[in-house]
Short mmCIF file of C-alpha atoms and ligand atoms in Angstrom, two decimals:
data_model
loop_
_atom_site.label_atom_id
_atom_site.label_comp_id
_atom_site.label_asym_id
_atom_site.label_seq_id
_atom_site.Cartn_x
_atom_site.Cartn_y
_atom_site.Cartn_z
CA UNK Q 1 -11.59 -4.53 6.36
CA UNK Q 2 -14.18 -5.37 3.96
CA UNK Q 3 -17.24 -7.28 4.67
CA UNK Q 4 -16.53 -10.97 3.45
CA UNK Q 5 -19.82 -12.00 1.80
CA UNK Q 6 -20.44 -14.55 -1.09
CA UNK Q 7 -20.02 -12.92 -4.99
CA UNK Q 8 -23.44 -11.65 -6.40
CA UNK Q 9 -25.12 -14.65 -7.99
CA UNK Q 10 -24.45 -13.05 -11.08
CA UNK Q 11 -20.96 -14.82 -11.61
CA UNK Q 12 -21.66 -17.73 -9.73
CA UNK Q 13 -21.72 -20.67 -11.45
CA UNK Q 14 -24.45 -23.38 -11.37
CA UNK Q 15 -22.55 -26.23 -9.98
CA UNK Q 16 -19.08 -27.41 -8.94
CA UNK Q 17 -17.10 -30.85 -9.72
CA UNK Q 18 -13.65 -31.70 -8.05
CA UNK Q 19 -11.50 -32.63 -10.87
CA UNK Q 20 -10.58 -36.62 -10.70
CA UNK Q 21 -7.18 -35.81 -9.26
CA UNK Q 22 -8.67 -34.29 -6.80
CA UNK Q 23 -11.52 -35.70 -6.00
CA UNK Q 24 -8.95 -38.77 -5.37
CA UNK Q 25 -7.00 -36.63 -2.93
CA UNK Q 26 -10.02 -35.49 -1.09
CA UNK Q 27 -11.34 -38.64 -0.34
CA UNK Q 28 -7.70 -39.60 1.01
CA UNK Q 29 -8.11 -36.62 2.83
CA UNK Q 30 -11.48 -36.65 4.64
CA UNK Q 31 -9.80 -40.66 5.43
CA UNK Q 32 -7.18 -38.97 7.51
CA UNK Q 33 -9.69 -37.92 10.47
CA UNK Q 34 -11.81 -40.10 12.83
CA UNK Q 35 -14.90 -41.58 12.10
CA UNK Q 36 -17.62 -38.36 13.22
CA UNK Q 37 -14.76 -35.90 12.86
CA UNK Q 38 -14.89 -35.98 8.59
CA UNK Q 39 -15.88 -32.44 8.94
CA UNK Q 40 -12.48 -31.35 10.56
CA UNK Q 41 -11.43 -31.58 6.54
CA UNK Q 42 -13.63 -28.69 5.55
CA UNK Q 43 -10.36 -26.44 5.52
CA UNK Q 44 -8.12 -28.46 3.22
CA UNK Q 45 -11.25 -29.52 0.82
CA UNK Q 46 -12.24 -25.87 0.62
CA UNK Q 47 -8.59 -24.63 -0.55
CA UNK Q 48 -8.53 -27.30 -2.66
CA UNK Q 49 -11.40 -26.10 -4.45
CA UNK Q 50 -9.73 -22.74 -4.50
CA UNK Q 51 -7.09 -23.49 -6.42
CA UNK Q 52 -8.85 -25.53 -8.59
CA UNK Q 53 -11.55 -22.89 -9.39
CA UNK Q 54 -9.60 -19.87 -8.58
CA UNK Q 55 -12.39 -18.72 -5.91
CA UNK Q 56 -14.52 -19.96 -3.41
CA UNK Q 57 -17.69 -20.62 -4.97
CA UNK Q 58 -20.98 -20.86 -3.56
CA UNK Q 59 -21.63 -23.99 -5.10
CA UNK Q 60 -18.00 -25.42 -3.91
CA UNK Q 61 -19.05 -24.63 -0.41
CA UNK Q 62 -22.33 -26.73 -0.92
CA UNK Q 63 -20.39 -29.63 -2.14
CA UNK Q 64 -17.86 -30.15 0.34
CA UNK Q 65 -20.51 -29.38 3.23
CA UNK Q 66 -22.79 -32.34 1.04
CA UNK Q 67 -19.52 -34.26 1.20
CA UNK Q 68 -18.76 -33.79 4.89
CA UNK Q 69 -22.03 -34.19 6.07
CA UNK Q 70 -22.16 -30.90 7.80
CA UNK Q 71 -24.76 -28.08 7.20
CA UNK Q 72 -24.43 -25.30 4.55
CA UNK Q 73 -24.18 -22.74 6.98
CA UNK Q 74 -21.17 -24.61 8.79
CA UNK Q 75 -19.55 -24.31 5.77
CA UNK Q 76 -20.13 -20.67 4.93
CA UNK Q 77 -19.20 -19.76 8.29
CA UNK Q 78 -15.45 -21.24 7.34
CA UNK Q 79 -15.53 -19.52 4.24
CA UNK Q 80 -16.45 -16.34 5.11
CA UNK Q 81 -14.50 -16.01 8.20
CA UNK Q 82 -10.85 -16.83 7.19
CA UNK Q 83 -9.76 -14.29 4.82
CA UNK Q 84 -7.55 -16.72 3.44
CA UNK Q 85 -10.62 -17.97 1.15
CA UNK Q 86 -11.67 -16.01 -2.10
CA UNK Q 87 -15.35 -14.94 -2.09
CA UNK Q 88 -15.11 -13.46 -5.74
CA UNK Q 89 -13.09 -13.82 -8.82
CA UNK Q 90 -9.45 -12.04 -8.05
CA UNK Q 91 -6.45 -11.10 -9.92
CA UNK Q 92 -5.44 -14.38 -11.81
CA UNK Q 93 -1.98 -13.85 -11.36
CA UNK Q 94 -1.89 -11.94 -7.89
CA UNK Q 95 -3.83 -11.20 -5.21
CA UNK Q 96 -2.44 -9.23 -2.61
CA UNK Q 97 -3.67 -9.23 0.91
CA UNK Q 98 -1.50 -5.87 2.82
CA UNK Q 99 -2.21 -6.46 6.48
CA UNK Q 100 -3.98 -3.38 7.81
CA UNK Q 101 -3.89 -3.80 11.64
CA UNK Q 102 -2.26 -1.78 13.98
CA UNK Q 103 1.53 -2.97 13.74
CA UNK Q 104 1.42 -2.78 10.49
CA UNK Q 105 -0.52 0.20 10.07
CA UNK Q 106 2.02 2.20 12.11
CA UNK Q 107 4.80 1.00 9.74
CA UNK Q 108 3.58 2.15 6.56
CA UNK Q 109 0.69 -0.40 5.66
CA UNK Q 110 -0.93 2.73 4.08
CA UNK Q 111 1.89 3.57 1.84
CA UNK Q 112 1.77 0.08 0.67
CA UNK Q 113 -1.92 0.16 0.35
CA UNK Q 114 -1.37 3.38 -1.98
CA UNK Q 115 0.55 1.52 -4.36
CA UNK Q 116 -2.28 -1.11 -4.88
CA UNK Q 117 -4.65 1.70 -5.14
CA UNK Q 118 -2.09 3.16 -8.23
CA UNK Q 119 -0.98 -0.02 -9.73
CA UNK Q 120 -3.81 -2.28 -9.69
CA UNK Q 121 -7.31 -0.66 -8.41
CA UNK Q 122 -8.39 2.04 -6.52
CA UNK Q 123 -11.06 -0.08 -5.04
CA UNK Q 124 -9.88 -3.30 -3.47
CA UNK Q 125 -11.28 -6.63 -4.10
CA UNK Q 126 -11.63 -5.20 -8.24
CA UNK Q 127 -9.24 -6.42 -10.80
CA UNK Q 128 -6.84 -4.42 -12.93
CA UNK Q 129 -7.96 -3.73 -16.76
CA UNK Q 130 -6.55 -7.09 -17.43
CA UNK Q 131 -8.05 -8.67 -15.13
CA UNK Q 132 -4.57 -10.38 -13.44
CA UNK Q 133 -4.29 -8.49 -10.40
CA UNK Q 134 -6.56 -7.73 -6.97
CA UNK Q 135 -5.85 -6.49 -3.63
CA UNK Q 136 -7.44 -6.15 -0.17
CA UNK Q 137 -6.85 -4.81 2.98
CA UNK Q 138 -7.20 -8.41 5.69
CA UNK Q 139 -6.52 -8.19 9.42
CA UNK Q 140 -3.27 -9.40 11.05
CA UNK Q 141 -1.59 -12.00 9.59
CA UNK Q 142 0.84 -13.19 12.37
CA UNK Q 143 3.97 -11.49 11.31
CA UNK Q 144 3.52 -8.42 13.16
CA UNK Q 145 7.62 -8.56 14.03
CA UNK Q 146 8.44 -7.97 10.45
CA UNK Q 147 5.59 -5.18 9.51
CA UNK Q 148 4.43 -4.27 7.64
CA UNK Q 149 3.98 -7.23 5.10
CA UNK Q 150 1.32 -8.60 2.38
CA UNK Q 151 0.45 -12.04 1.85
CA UNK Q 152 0.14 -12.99 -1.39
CA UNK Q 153 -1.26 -16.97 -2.20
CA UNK Q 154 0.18 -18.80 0.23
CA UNK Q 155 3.58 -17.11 0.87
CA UNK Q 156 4.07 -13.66 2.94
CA UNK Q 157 6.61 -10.64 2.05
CA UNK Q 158 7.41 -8.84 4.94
CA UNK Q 159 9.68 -5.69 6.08
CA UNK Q 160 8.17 -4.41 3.37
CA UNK Q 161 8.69 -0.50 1.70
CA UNK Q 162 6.27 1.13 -1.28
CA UNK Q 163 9.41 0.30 -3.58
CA UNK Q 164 9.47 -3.28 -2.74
CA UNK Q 165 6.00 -4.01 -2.90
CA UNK Q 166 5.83 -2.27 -6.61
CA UNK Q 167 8.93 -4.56 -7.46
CA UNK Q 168 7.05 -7.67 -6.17
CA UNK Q 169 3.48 -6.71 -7.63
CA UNK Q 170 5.28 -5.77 -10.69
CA UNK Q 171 6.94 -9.57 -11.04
CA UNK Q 172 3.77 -11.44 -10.63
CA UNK Q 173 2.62 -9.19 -13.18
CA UNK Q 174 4.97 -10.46 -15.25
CA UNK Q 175 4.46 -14.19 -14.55
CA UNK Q 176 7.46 -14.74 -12.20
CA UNK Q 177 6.26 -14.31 -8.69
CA UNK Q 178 8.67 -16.87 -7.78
CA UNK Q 179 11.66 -14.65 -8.53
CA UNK Q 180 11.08 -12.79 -5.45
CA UNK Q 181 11.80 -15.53 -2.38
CA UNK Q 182 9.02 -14.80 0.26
CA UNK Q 183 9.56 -13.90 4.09
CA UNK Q 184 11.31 -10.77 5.27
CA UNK Q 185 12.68 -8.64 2.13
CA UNK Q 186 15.48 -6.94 4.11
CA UNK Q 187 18.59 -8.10 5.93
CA UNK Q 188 16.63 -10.39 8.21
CA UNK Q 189 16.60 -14.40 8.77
CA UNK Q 190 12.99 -14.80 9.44
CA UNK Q 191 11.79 -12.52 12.79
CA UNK Q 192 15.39 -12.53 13.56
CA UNK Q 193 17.30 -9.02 14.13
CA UNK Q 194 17.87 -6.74 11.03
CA UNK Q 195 21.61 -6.85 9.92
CA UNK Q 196 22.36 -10.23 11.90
CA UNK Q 197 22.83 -11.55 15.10
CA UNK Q 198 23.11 -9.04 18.44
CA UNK Q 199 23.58 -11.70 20.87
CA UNK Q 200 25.46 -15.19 20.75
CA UNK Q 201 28.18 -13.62 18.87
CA UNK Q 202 30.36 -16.13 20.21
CA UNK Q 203 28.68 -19.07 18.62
CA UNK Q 204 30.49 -19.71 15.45
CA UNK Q 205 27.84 -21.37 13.10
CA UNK Q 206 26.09 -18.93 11.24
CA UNK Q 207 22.29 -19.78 10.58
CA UNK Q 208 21.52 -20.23 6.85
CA UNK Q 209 18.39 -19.37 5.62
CA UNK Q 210 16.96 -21.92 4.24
CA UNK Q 211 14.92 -22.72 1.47
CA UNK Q 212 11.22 -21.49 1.36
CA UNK Q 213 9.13 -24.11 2.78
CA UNK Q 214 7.43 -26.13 -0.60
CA UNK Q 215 4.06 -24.94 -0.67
CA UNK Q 216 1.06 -27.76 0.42
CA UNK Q 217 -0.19 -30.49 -2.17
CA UNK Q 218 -0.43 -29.05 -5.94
CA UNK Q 219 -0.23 -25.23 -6.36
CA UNK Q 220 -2.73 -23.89 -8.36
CA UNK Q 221 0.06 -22.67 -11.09
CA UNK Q 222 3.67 -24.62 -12.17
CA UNK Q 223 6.36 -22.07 -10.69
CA UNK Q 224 8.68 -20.94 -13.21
CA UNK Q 225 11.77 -22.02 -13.04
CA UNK Q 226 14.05 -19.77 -10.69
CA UNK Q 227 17.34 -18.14 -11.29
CA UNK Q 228 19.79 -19.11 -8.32
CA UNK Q 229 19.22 -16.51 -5.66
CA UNK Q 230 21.86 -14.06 -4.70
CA UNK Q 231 20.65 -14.84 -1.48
CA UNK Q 232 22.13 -18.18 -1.50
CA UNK Q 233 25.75 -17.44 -3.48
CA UNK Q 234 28.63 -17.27 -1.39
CA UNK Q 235 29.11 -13.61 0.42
CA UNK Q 236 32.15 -11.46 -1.19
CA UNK Q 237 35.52 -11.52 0.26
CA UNK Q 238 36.53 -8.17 2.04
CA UNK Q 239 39.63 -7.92 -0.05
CA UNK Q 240 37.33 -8.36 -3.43
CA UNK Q 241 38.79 -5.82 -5.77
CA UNK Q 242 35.30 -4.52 -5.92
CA UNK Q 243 34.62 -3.87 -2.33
CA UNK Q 244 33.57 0.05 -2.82
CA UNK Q 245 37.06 2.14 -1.11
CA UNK Q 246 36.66 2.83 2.37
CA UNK Q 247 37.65 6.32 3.91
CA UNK Q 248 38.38 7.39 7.50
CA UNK Q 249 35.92 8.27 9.84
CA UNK Q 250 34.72 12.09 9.03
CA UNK Q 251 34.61 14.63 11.94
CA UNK Q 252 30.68 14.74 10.98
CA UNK Q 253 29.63 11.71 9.17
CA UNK Q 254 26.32 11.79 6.70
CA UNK Q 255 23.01 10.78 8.30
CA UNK Q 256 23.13 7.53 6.14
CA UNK Q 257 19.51 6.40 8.05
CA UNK Q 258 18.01 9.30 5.72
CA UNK Q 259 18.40 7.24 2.91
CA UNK Q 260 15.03 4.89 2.74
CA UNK Q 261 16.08 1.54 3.48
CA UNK Q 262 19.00 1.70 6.18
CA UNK Q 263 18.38 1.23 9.78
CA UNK Q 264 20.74 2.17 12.72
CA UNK Q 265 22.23 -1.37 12.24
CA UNK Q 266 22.49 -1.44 8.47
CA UNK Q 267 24.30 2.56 8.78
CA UNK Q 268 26.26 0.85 11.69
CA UNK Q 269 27.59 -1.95 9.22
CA UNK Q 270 28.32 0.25 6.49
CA UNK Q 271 30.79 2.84 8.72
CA UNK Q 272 32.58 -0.42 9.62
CA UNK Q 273 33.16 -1.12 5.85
CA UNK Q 274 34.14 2.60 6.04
CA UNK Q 275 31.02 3.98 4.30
CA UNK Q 276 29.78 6.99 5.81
CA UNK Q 277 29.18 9.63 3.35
CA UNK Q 278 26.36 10.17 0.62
CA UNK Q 279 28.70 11.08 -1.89
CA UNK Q 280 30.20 7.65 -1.46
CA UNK Q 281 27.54 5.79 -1.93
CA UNK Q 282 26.38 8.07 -4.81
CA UNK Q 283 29.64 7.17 -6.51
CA UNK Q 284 29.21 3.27 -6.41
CA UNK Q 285 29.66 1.71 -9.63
CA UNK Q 286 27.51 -1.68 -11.03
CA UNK Q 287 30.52 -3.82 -9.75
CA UNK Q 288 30.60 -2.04 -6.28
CA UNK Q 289 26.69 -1.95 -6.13
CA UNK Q 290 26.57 -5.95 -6.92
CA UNK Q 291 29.48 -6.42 -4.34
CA UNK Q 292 27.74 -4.18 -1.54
CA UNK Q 293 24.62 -6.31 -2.56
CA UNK Q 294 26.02 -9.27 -1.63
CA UNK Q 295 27.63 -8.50 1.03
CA UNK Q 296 25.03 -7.46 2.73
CA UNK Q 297 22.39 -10.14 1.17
CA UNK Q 298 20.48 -7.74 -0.14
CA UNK Q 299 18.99 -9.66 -3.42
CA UNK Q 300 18.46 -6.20 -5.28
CA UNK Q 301 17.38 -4.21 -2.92
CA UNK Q 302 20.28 -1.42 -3.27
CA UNK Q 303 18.95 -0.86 -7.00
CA UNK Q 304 15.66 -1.51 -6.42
CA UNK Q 305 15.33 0.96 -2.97
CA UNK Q 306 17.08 4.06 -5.43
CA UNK Q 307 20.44 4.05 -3.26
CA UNK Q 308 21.92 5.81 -5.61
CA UNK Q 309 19.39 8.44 -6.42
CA UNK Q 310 18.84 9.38 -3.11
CA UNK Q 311 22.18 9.57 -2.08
CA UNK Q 312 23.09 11.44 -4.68
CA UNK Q 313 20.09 14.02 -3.56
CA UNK Q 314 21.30 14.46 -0.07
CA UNK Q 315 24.91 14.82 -1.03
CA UNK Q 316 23.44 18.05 -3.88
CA UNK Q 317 21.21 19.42 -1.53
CA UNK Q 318 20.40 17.82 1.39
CA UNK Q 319 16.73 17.12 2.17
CA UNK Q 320 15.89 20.12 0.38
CA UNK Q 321 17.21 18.52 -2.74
CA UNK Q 322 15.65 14.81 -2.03
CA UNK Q 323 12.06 16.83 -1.45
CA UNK Q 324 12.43 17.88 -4.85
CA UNK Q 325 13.55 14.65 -6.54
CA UNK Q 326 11.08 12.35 -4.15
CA UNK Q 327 8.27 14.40 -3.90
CA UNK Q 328 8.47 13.64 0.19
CA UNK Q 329 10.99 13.91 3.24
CA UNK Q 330 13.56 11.56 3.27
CA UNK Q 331 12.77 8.89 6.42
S1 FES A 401 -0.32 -6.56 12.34
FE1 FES A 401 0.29 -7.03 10.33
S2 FES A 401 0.91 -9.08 10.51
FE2 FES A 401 0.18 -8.62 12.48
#
């Protein structure tokens, strides 16, 4: 993790005004806490000043210390310690934090950290050419269940793979972060089990997932409006015409965990809908893809994880012939 000091004094600017929205709102604020205790609103005020500004300046840190009566250095130490605060300009569309500790490390927090280093910088905490995009490497960000995961704003994307994280960096790229709904990006409701419930089966509610929580006070940017999420549409009837054609249990069924993407429990839920051979899932058409998709909740992921190609590589040639077309071992 990088050293979290304040940006040169080069691009810091002279002084720092809360807009009159929110210099309204912060006064509400620093009312919320006891008389003596103003200073507990450091946090908030500081964020605020975030998304107003973009990143914590030196001369926003002076301010709201001057307005909470506490001393600069009380302030810096809040700044510099949570990485959740911006010491330096960053990307203007995206920053993204990928969670480097341990957990996350030993589920492929470098791989992800590769694909910042390709699509946006090779050094972290430096913006593209276009100056939209940053990353960094920050320390454990409490969803070590779902590793490994990047937090980007205020939202995290967990259960993350290389391919997902390109697909997400690539959207915010494009101005539509908020196609991409935050929280675990596999078959998972929240830190619960991939592929569903494993106990309780006897319960007969199903938990929804709901909505993403609305972020706190303004965001810094209007969300675009959202297409409705596959997510959230109703899940496929077995007997949909489009329900890809089962086939009987082989004598030797295909190693379907080879293909990046399915766990024991997703493979396990596939061979009950009778899927259990590469060249299957090779063959699915759009219709079959979209009705797998939803099925399984998958907002995407099928198309956006290469199904296809790599199934179609290990039904050719095995992992001989996915080396060759991936340029690594299948998982
Ligand atoms: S180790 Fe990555 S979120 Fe905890």
């Amino acid at each position: 993790m990088s050293v979290r000091r304040l940006a040169d004094e080069s691009v810091q600017p002279a002084s720092f005004a809360f807009s009159k929205e929110n210099a309204t709102w912060a006064k509400a604020t620093i009312k919320k806490y006891p008389k003596g205790r103003e200073q507990s609103a450091v946090i908030p005020l500081m964020m605020r000043a975030q998304e107003q500004e973009g990143w914590v300046t030196r001369a926003a840190i002076e301010t709201i210390a001057d307005m909470l009566g506490m001393p600069y250095i009380r302030a810096l130490e809040v700044a510099t310690f949570y990485t959740q605060f911006m010491l330096k300009p960053v990307g203007t569309r995206a920053h993204v934090q990928v969670c480097g500790t341990t957990p996350c490390m030993l589920r492929g927090s470098e791989a992800l950290m590769d694909v910042c280093k390709r699509k946006i910088n090779k050094n972290p905490l430096e913006t593209n050419e276009s100056g939209t995009l940053s990353w960094e490497e920050v320390e454990c960000q409490g969803a070590c269940v779902n590793a490994p995961m990047v937090v980007i704003f205020k939202d995290t994307y967990e259960d993350l793979s290389p391919t997902q994280l390109e697909y997400i960096i690539d959207r915010f790229e494009a101005g539509k972060g908020s196609d991409v709904t935050p929280g675990p990006q596999i078959d998972r409701i929240y830190s619960a089990p991939e592929g569903g419930l494993t106990t309780l089966l006897e319960e007969t509610a199903k938990p929804k997932r709901p909505a993403a929580p609305k972020t706190v006070d303004t965001p810094v940017k209007k969300a675009a409006p959202t297409a409705p999420k596959p997510a959230e549409t109703e899940k496929p009837s077995l007997e949909d015409k489009n329900r890809p054609a089962a086939v009987a249990k082989p004598e030797q069924p295909d190693d379907l965990k080879l293909i990046s993407g399915v766990g024991p429990k997703l493979e396990a839920t596939l061979n009950e809908l009778g899927i259990y051979t590469y060249e299957q899932i090779a063959k699915w058409t759009k219709k079959e893809i979209d009705w797998v998709d939803g099925y399984l909740k998958f907002r995407g992921r099928i198309e956006r994880d290469e199904w296809l190609k790599q199934a179609k590589a290990l039904a050719k040639g095995g992992e001989a012939e996915y080396i060759k077309v991936f340029g690594k071992k299948p998982r």
